Coordinates of C-alpha atoms in Angstrom, one line a residue:
M1 CA 39.5 70.3 35.2
E2 CA 39.9 67.7 38.0
Y3 CA 39.3 64.0 38.0
A4 CA 38.8 61.7 41.0
T5 CA 40.6 58.4 41.4
D6 CA 38.9 56.7 44.4
A7 CA 39.5 58.9 47.4
V8 CA 42.3 61.1 46.0
T9 CA 41.8 63.9 43.5
V10 CA 44.6 64.9 41.2
A11 CA 44.5 68.5 39.8
T12 CA 45.4 68.6 36.1
S13 CA 44.3 72.1 35.0
A14 CA 41.7 74.8 35.6
P15 CA 38.5 73.6 37.3
E16 CA 35.5 72.7 35.2
E17 CA 32.9 75.4 34.9
G18 CA 30.3 75.2 37.6
V19 CA 32.5 73.1 39.9
I20 CA 34.0 74.6 43.0
P21 CA 37.7 74.0 43.0
R22 CA 39.5 72.0 45.7
E23 CA 41.6 74.2 48.0
E24 CA 45.2 74.1 47.0
G25 CA 47.5 71.9 49.0
E26 CA 44.7 70.3 51.1
P27 CA 45.4 66.7 52.1
V28 CA 42.9 64.3 50.7
V29 CA 43.6 60.9 52.3
E30 CA 44.3 60.7 56.0
E31 CA 45.7 57.4 57.1
K32 CA 44.9 56.6 60.7
E33 CA 47.6 55.0 62.7
V34 CA 47.3 51.2 63.0
D35 CA 48.9 49.2 65.7
V36 CA 50.6 46.2 64.2
E37 CA 51.9 43.3 66.2
E38 CA 55.3 42.0 65.1
E39 CA 55.2 38.5 63.6
D40 CA 57.9 36.1 62.5
S41 CA 56.3 35.1 59.2
S42 CA 57.9 36.4 56.0
D43 CA 54.4 37.4 54.7
S44 CA 54.0 39.8 57.6
V45 CA 57.5 41.3 57.0
E46 CA 56.7 41.7 53.3
S47 CA 53.4 43.3 54.2
L48 CA 54.9 45.9 56.5
S49 CA 57.7 46.6 53.9
T50 CA 55.1 47.1 51.2
M51 CA 53.1 49.3 53.5
R52 CA 56.1 51.5 54.1
A53 CA 56.6 51.8 50.4
A54 CA 53.0 52.7 50.0
D55 CA 53.3 55.4 52.7
E56 CA 56.3 56.9 50.9
A57 CA 54.4 56.8 47.6
A58 CA 51.5 58.6 49.2
S59 CA 53.8 61.3 50.6
R60 CA 55.4 61.8 47.2
L61 CA 51.9 62.0 45.6
E62 CA 50.6 64.4 48.2
G63 CA 53.7 66.6 48.3
G64 CA 54.0 66.8 44.5
R65 CA 50.4 67.5 43.6
E66 CA 51.4 70.2 41.2
A67 CA 53.4 67.7 39.1
V68 CA 51.8 65.9 36.2
V69 CA 50.9 62.4 37.3
G70 CA 49.6 59.9 34.8
E71 CA 46.2 58.5 35.6
E72 CA 47.4 54.9 35.4
Q73 CA 50.3 55.6 37.8
T74 CA 48.0 57.3 40.2
E75 CA 45.6 54.4 40.2
E76 CA 48.5 52.0 40.9
L77 CA 49.7 54.0 43.8
L78 CA 46.2 54.3 45.3
C79 CA 45.6 50.6 44.9
M80 CA 48.9 49.9 46.8
I81 CA 48.0 52.3 49.6
V82 CA 44.4 51.2 50.0
N83 CA 44.9 47.4 49.6
Q84 CA 47.7 47.4 52.2
R85 CA 45.6 49.4 54.7
R86 CA 42.6 47.2 54.0
Q87 CA 44.5 44.1 55.3
L88 CA 44.3 45.7 58.8
T89 CA 41.0 47.8 58.6
R90 CA 37.7 46.7 57.1
T91 CA 35.9 50.1 57.6
V92 CA 36.4 53.4 55.9
V93 CA 35.1 56.7 57.2
G94 CA 34.7 59.8 55.0
Y95 CA 35.0 63.3 56.5
D96 CA 36.1 66.7 55.3
E97 CA 36.6 69.9 57.3
R98 CA 35.1 72.1 54.5
M99 CA 31.7 70.9 55.6
L100 CA 32.2 73.0 58.7
K101 CA 32.0 76.2 56.6
H102 CA 28.1 75.9 56.5
C103 CA 27.1 77.8 59.6
I104 CA 24.3 80.2 60.6
I105 CA 25.3 83.8 60.3
E106 CA 23.6 85.0 63.5
G107 CA 22.2 83.1 66.5
I108 CA 22.2 79.4 67.2
H109 CA 20.8 76.6 65.0
P110 CA 20.5 72.9 65.8
E111 CA 22.2 71.9 62.5
R112 CA 25.6 73.3 63.3
P113 CA 29.2 72.4 62.5
M114 CA 29.8 71.0 66.0
R115 CA 27.7 68.0 65.0
I116 CA 30.3 66.4 62.7
A117 CA 33.4 67.9 64.5
A118 CA 32.3 66.1 67.7
I119 CA 31.7 62.8 66.0
V120 CA 35.0 62.7 64.2
E121 CA 36.9 63.8 67.4
E122 CA 35.2 60.9 69.2
L123 CA 36.0 58.4 66.5
R124 CA 39.7 59.4 66.3
R125 CA 40.1 59.3 70.0
S126 CA 38.3 56.1 70.9
L127 CA 38.5 53.9 67.8
K128 CA 42.1 54.5 66.8
G129 CA 43.2 51.8 64.3
K130 CA 39.7 50.5 63.6
F131 CA 39.0 52.5 60.5
M132 CA 40.7 54.4 57.7
E133 CA 39.7 58.0 57.3
I134 CA 39.5 59.7 53.9
H135 CA 38.9 63.3 53.0
G136 CA 36.2 64.1 50.6
R137 CA 35.9 66.2 47.4
V138 CA 33.5 68.5 45.7
A139 CA 30.7 66.7 43.8
T140 CA 30.5 67.7 40.1
D141 CA 27.4 69.0 38.3
K142 CA 27.2 65.8 36.3
E143 CA 27.0 63.8 39.5
L144 CA 24.3 66.0 41.1
L145 CA 22.2 66.2 38.0
V146 CA 21.2 62.5 38.3
C147 CA 18.9 63.7 41.1
H148 CA 18.6 67.4 40.9
T149 CA 17.5 69.9 38.2
Q150 CA 19.8 72.3 36.5
K151 CA 17.6 75.1 37.8
H152 CA 18.4 73.9 41.4
L153 CA 22.1 73.8 40.7
N154 CA 22.0 77.3 39.2
Y155 CA 20.2 78.6 42.3
M156 CA 22.7 77.0 44.7
A157 CA 25.6 78.4 42.6
H158 CA 24.2 81.9 42.7
L159 CA 24.5 81.9 46.5
L160 CA 28.2 82.4 46.0
K161 CA 27.5 85.9 44.6
L162 CA 25.3 87.1 47.5
S163 CA 26.4 89.2 50.4
V164 CA 26.0 88.0 54.0
E165 CA 23.0 90.2 54.4
E166 CA 21.3 88.9 51.3
L167 CA 22.0 85.3 52.4
D168 CA 20.5 86.0 55.8
D169 CA 17.4 87.4 54.1
L170 CA 16.9 84.3 52.0
E171 CA 16.0 82.2 55.1
D172 CA 12.4 83.6 55.2
S173 CA 11.6 82.5 51.7
H174 CA 12.5 78.8 52.3
E175 CA 11.3 76.0 54.5
S176 CA 13.6 75.3 57.4
V177 CA 16.9 76.2 55.8
Y178 CA 19.5 78.8 56.4
F179 CA 22.2 80.1 54.0
S180 CA 25.8 81.2 54.6
P181 CA 28.9 81.9 52.4
G182 CA 30.0 78.3 52.9
T183 CA 26.7 76.5 52.3
E184 CA 27.2 75.6 48.6
L185 CA 30.7 74.3 49.2
A186 CA 29.8 72.3 52.3
A187 CA 26.8 70.7 50.5
R188 CA 28.8 69.7 47.5
V189 CA 31.6 68.3 49.6
A190 CA 29.0 66.2 51.6
V191 CA 27.8 64.6 48.4
G192 CA 31.3 64.1 47.0
T193 CA 32.6 62.5 50.2
L194 CA 29.7 60.0 50.2
I195 CA 30.3 59.2 46.5
D196 CA 34.0 58.5 47.2
V197 CA 33.2 56.1 50.1
T198 CA 30.6 54.4 47.8
T199 CA 33.3 53.9 45.2
L200 CA 35.7 52.3 47.6
L201 CA 33.0 49.8 48.8
M202 CA 31.8 49.0 45.2
K203 CA 35.4 48.3 44.3
N204 CA 35.7 46.0 47.3
R205 CA 38.5 48.1 48.8
F206 CA 36.7 48.0 52.1
H207 CA 33.9 45.9 53.6
N208 CA 31.8 48.8 54.8
G209 CA 31.9 52.4 55.7
A210 CA 30.5 55.5 57.2
A211 CA 30.2 59.1 56.0
V212 CA 30.3 61.8 58.7
I213 CA 28.7 64.5 56.5
R214 CA 26.6 67.6 56.7
P215 CA 24.4 69.3 55.7
P216 CA 22.0 66.4 55.7
G217 CA 20.1 65.5 52.5
H218 CA 17.0 63.4 52.8
H219 CA 14.4 66.3 52.8
C220 CA 15.9 68.0 49.8
E221 CA 13.8 67.7 46.7
S222 CA 15.1 67.6 43.1
H223 CA 14.3 71.3 42.6
R224 CA 14.6 73.0 46.0
P225 CA 16.3 72.8 49.4
R226 CA 14.2 71.9 52.4
G227 CA 14.4 70.9 56.0
F228 CA 18.2 71.7 56.7
C229 CA 19.0 69.9 53.4
Y230 CA 20.5 71.4 50.1
Y231 CA 21.5 68.4 48.0
N232 CA 20.1 64.9 48.6
N233 CA 23.3 63.0 49.5
V234 CA 22.2 59.3 49.6
P235 CA 20.2 59.2 46.4
V236 CA 23.1 60.7 44.4
A237 CA 25.4 58.0 45.9
A238 CA 22.8 55.3 45.2
H239 CA 22.8 56.3 41.6
H240 CA 26.5 56.1 41.6
A241 CA 26.4 52.6 43.0
L242 CA 23.9 51.6 40.2
Q243 CA 26.3 53.1 37.6
M244 CA 29.1 51.1 39.0
G245 CA 27.2 47.8 38.6
A246 CA 24.9 47.4 41.5
K247 CA 21.5 46.0 40.3
R248 CA 19.6 46.5 43.5
V249 CA 20.1 49.1 46.2
L250 CA 18.5 49.2 49.6
I251 CA 18.1 52.5 51.5
V252 CA 17.1 52.3 55.2
D253 CA 16.2 55.7 56.7
W254 CA 16.0 55.7 60.5
D255 CA 16.1 59.5 60.9
V256 CA 13.1 60.4 63.1
H257 CA 11.7 62.5 60.2
H258 CA 10.4 60.9 57.0
G259 CA 12.8 61.2 54.1
N260 CA 10.4 62.8 51.6
G261 CA 13.1 63.7 49.2
I262 CA 14.5 60.2 48.9
Q263 CA 11.1 58.7 48.6
D264 CA 10.2 61.1 45.7
M265 CA 13.4 60.4 43.8
F266 CA 12.9 56.6 43.7
Y267 CA 9.1 56.3 43.9
D268 CA 8.7 54.5 40.6
D269 CA 12.1 52.8 40.5
P270 CA 12.2 49.0 41.4
R271 CA 16.0 49.0 41.5
V272 CA 15.9 50.9 44.8
L273 CA 14.0 49.7 47.9
Y274 CA 13.4 52.6 50.3
I275 CA 12.4 51.8 53.9
S276 CA 11.7 54.6 56.4
L277 CA 11.0 54.4 60.1
H278 CA 9.8 57.8 61.3
R279 CA 7.4 59.6 63.5
Y280 CA 4.2 60.4 61.7
D281 CA 1.7 61.4 64.3
E282 CA -1.2 61.2 61.8
G283 CA 0.7 63.4 59.4
T284 CA 1.5 66.3 61.8
F285 CA 5.2 65.5 62.4
Y286 CA 7.7 67.1 60.0
P287 CA 7.7 67.1 57.0
S288 CA 3.9 66.7 57.5
G289 CA 1.3 65.6 55.1
T290 CA 0.6 62.1 53.9
W291 CA 3.9 61.3 52.2
G292 CA 5.1 59.4 55.2
S293 CA 1.9 57.3 55.4
M294 CA 2.2 53.5 55.1
Q295 CA -0.2 53.7 52.2
R296 CA 2.6 55.3 50.1
T297 CA 4.1 52.2 48.6
G298 CA 5.4 53.4 45.2
Q299 CA 3.9 53.8 41.8
G300 CA 4.2 52.1 38.4
A301 CA 7.0 49.6 38.4
G302 CA 8.0 50.9 41.9
V303 CA 4.9 49.7 43.7
G304 CA 6.0 47.7 46.8
Y305 CA 9.5 49.3 46.8
N306 CA 8.6 52.2 49.1
I307 CA 7.9 51.1 52.6
N308 CA 7.0 53.5 55.4
I309 CA 6.8 52.5 59.0
P310 CA 5.1 55.5 60.6
W311 CA 5.2 55.7 64.4
E312 CA 2.1 57.4 65.8
C313 CA 3.7 58.4 69.2
D314 CA 6.8 59.5 70.9
S315 CA 9.1 57.5 73.3
V316 CA 9.7 54.8 70.7
G317 CA 12.9 52.9 71.6
D318 CA 15.3 50.1 70.8
H319 CA 12.9 47.2 71.1
E320 CA 10.1 48.8 68.9
Y321 CA 12.7 49.6 66.2
L322 CA 14.1 46.0 66.3
Y323 CA 10.6 44.6 66.3
A324 CA 10.1 46.4 63.0
F325 CA 13.4 45.1 61.7
E326 CA 12.5 41.5 62.5
R327 CA 8.9 41.6 61.4
V328 CA 9.1 43.7 58.3
I329 CA 12.5 45.1 57.2
M330 CA 14.8 42.1 57.3
P331 CA 12.4 39.6 55.7
I332 CA 11.8 42.0 52.8
A333 CA 15.4 43.0 52.5
R334 CA 16.5 39.4 52.3
Q335 CA 14.0 38.7 49.5
F336 CA 15.1 41.9 47.7
D337 CA 18.7 40.8 48.0
P338 CA 20.5 44.1 47.5
D339 CA 24.0 44.6 46.1
M340 CA 24.6 47.7 48.2
V341 CA 23.0 49.0 51.5
F342 CA 22.8 52.7 52.4
V343 CA 21.6 53.9 55.8
S344 CA 20.2 57.5 56.0
S345 CA 21.3 57.6 59.6
G346 CA 19.7 60.4 61.4
F347 CA 20.2 60.3 65.2
D348 CA 17.3 62.5 66.1
A349 CA 15.4 59.4 67.3
A350 CA 18.1 59.0 69.9
E351 CA 17.5 59.2 73.6
G352 CA 17.8 62.9 74.6
D353 CA 17.4 64.5 71.2
P354 CA 15.4 67.7 71.5
L355 CA 13.5 67.3 68.2
G356 CA 12.7 63.6 68.1
G357 CA 11.2 62.7 71.4
C358 CA 12.2 59.0 71.0
S359 CA 14.6 56.9 73.0
V360 CA 16.9 54.8 70.7
T361 CA 20.2 54.1 72.4
P362 CA 23.7 53.6 70.9
A363 CA 23.2 49.9 71.4
G364 CA 20.0 50.0 69.5
Y365 CA 21.7 51.7 66.5
A366 CA 24.5 49.1 66.7
H367 CA 22.0 46.2 66.6
M368 CA 20.1 47.6 63.6
T369 CA 23.4 48.1 61.8
H370 CA 24.4 44.5 62.6
H371 CA 21.2 43.3 61.0
L372 CA 21.9 45.1 57.8
M373 CA 25.5 43.8 57.7
S374 CA 24.0 40.4 56.8
L375 CA 22.9 41.8 53.5
A376 CA 24.9 42.6 50.3
S377 CA 27.9 40.6 51.5
G378 CA 28.3 43.2 54.3
R379 CA 28.5 46.2 51.9
V380 CA 26.9 48.8 54.1
L381 CA 27.4 52.5 54.1
V382 CA 26.0 54.6 57.0
A383 CA 25.6 58.3 56.1
L384 CA 24.8 60.9 58.7
E385 CA 21.5 62.7 58.3
G386 CA 19.9 64.5 61.3
G387 CA 20.5 64.3 65.0
Y388 CA 21.0 67.4 67.2
Y389 CA 22.0 66.1 70.7
I390 CA 25.8 66.1 70.6
K391 CA 26.3 63.4 73.2
A392 CA 23.9 61.0 71.5
L393 CA 25.5 61.8 68.1
K394 CA 29.0 60.9 69.3
K395 CA 28.0 57.8 71.1
S396 CA 25.6 56.5 68.5
M397 CA 28.0 56.9 65.5
K398 CA 30.8 55.4 67.6
A399 CA 28.6 52.3 68.3
I400 CA 27.9 52.0 64.6
V401 CA 31.5 52.3 63.5
Q402 CA 32.5 49.7 66.2
T403 CA 29.9 47.4 64.8
L404 CA 31.1 47.9 61.2
A405 CA 34.6 47.2 62.4
G406 CA 33.6 43.9 63.8
D407 CA 33.6 44.6 67.5
R408 CA 31.3 42.7 69.9
L409 CA 27.8 44.1 70.0
P410 CA 26.8 46.1 73.1
R411 CA 24.0 44.8 75.2
L412 CA 20.6 46.3 74.9
K413 CA 18.8 47.7 77.9
P414 CA 16.4 45.1 79.3
L415 CA 12.8 45.4 78.2
K416 CA 11.0 46.6 81.3
G417 CA 7.5 46.4 80.1
P418 CA 5.4 45.6 77.0
L419 CA 6.3 47.1 73.6
L420 CA 4.3 50.2 72.8
A421 CA 1.0 48.8 71.6
S422 CA 0.6 51.5 68.8
C423 CA 4.0 50.6 67.4
V424 CA 3.2 46.9 67.3
Q425 CA 0.0 47.7 65.6
V426 CA 1.8 49.9 63.0
V427 CA 4.4 47.2 62.3
E428 CA 1.7 44.5 61.8
D429 CA -0.4 46.8 59.6
V430 CA 2.6 47.4 57.4
R431 CA 3.4 43.7 57.3
R432 CA -0.1 42.9 56.2
L433 CA -0.1 45.7 53.6
M434 CA 3.3 44.7 52.1
S435 CA 2.4 41.0 52.0
E436 CA 0.6 41.8 48.7
Q437 CA 4.0 42.5 47.1
W438 CA 6.4 40.4 49.1
S439 CA 5.9 36.6 49.3
C440 CA 8.2 36.4 52.4
L441 CA 5.4 37.9 54.5
P442 CA 2.4 35.8 55.5
S443 CA -0.9 37.4 54.5
I444 CA -2.4 37.1 58.1
D445 CA -0.8 39.3 60.7
V446 CA -0.5 38.9 64.5
S447 CA -2.9 41.7 65.3
T448 CA -5.7 40.1 63.2
L449 CA -5.3 36.8 65.0
L450 CA -5.4 38.6 68.3
L451 CA -8.5 40.5 67.4
D452 CA -10.3 37.3 66.3
S453 CA -9.3 35.6 69.6
T454 CA -10.4 38.6 71.7
L455 CA -13.8 38.7 69.9
A456 CA -14.3 35.0 70.6
Q457 CA -13.8 35.6 74.3
L458 CA -16.1 38.6 74.7
P459 CA -19.9 38.5 75.4
P460 CA -22.1 39.2 72.4
E461 CA -23.2 42.6 73.8
N462 CA -19.7 43.9 73.6
S463 CA -19.0 46.3 70.7
L464 CA -16.4 45.8 68.0
E465 CA -14.7 49.0 69.3
A466 CA -14.3 47.5 72.7
A467 CA -13.0 44.3 71.3
T468 CA -10.4 46.2 69.2
D469 CA -9.2 48.2 72.3
A470 CA -8.9 44.9 74.2
A471 CA -7.0 43.3 71.4
V472 CA -4.5 46.2 71.2
Q473 CA -3.9 46.0 74.9
A474 CA -3.3 42.3 74.6
V475 CA -0.9 42.5 71.6
V476 CA 2.4 42.3 73.4
P477 CA 1.7 39.6 76.0
A478 CA 0.0 37.5 73.4
V479 CA 2.9 37.8 71.0
D480 CA 5.2 36.7 73.8
D481 CA 3.0 33.7 74.5
M482 CA 2.8 32.7 70.8
Q483 CA 6.6 33.0 70.3
L484 CA 5.9 33.7 66.6
A485 CA 7.6 30.6 65.4
E486 CA 8.1 31.8 61.8
V487 CA 10.1 34.9 62.8
P488 CA 12.3 35.4 65.9
I489 CA 11.2 38.4 67.9
H490 CA 14.1 40.3 69.4
G491 CA 13.9 41.6 72.9
L492 CA 10.5 40.1 74.0
N493 CA 12.1 37.4 76.2
V494 CA 14.9 39.3 77.8

C-alpha cells in the first residue's frame, strides 16, 4: 500500500489492489533553483540555514525511500521543506513525465506528449525561481470513484491487459479517443498530480498553482471516456477540495469546447459553480447538442450554478472574453464567494490553434487569471485541458504562471474596432437570464435598452426585425457612450 503526504509519496508495502504502483526510485519533488540575495539580517541567515537543513532532509528522504519512515516524521520533513521554499515562491506547478506515456500508436494526433513537455521546458527555462515544481502520483480508486463509476474504472484497468493491436482497434468504438499501453497510467497520474497541488493550496503551503497535465479531462463522463479525455481531472480535485473543508468551489472553463463532463457531474450541486465560455455555433461545435446552451442552468438545488456563455462565431478574442468576465463572471463569482477556484484551462481558443478558430492571446489569458486571483484569497489552480498549437500553449501557460507568481501584467493588444456584436448579445442574454438567480446582476440588460432606444428612433413602418438588426449593429458604440457606470467595461476605451 502507499500513502500520500502532500506532494511526496512514501512506499510502505505492496501496492493496493487496483492501483498502479509508483515506479521505484522515481523522484517525487523537484525543487527549482531559487536565486537568493544575501542579506545582513539574522532572520535571513537563519532562513538560509534552515533551508539547507531542509534540503539535506529531502535528500535523505529521497535516497532512503526503502527505509521505514514514520508518517509523523515524514510530515514534519515535508513541512520544513515546503514552508521554507514558500517564503521565496508563492506558486507551485505540478508535472510528471509519466503522462508522456500516453501516445498514439500510429500516425499523428493533436493531443500528443509534446504538449506538456514543451510547456514545462518553457517554464523551467524562462521562469526559473518563480515557482516550485512537484512531481505527481497515481490517483487511487477511492479518489476516482467520487466522480466515476466502478464499471468505468474496471474498463480503464482492463486496457493494461490488451495488446497494442487490440488497443488500436478500440479507437473505432469510442468518440474521439485513442488508447495506448500508457493511457491508463498517464490518466491516473494527471488526476493524482492535480489532487496533490490542490492539497498544497488547501493547506496554505502556496498561494496558487498550475498543473501541467494530460490527458485532458473535461469531456470525460462518469461512465465513459470521450473527447481525448479518460478521467475528469478537475471535478475529482474539486471534490478533494470540498473534502478538505472548502464550502464553495468555482470552476471556470475557458477551453474552446464546452466541458460537458464537468457540467454533468455538478449539475445539481450548489456547492460548485461551473462557468464555461465556449464556441457553441448553435449546437454544432463539439461536443455538439444543447448541453452547452445558455439555457442549461442546473437542476434542483443546482439551478443557477451552471452558467454557459456560448459563442456563436469564430474569431473571438481577448476583449470579448474580458467583456464576459466583467459583465457576468466576476459579479457572480464575487457573490458566490468561493473558497477555491479551479480553471479548466484549455488553450484551443488561443490565436493560431487549429481546432478553435479564436484569437485569445497570452496577455488575454493573463488578464483573465488576474481577475480570478481576486477571489478565494488568491487560491487559484489552473489545470491544463485542451490546446494543440505548441507555440500558443507555451506562451499562454507561461503568461499565466507569471501572473500567478506576481509579475506585472502584459499589455493587451489595442481594440481596433467594435467588439463582435454577436458576442456582446450572448453576454447580455446570459446576464439577463442569470439575473433571476443572482442579485448582483440588474434585471434589465444593455441590449434591451439599446433595442428600445432604436425602436424609438425608427419610423413606424420599419419592422421589428429591422429594428433588432439595427440595435445589434449599434451595441458596441452605444455601450461605449453609456460607459455602463455600474460595471467597468475592460478594453472599450483603449
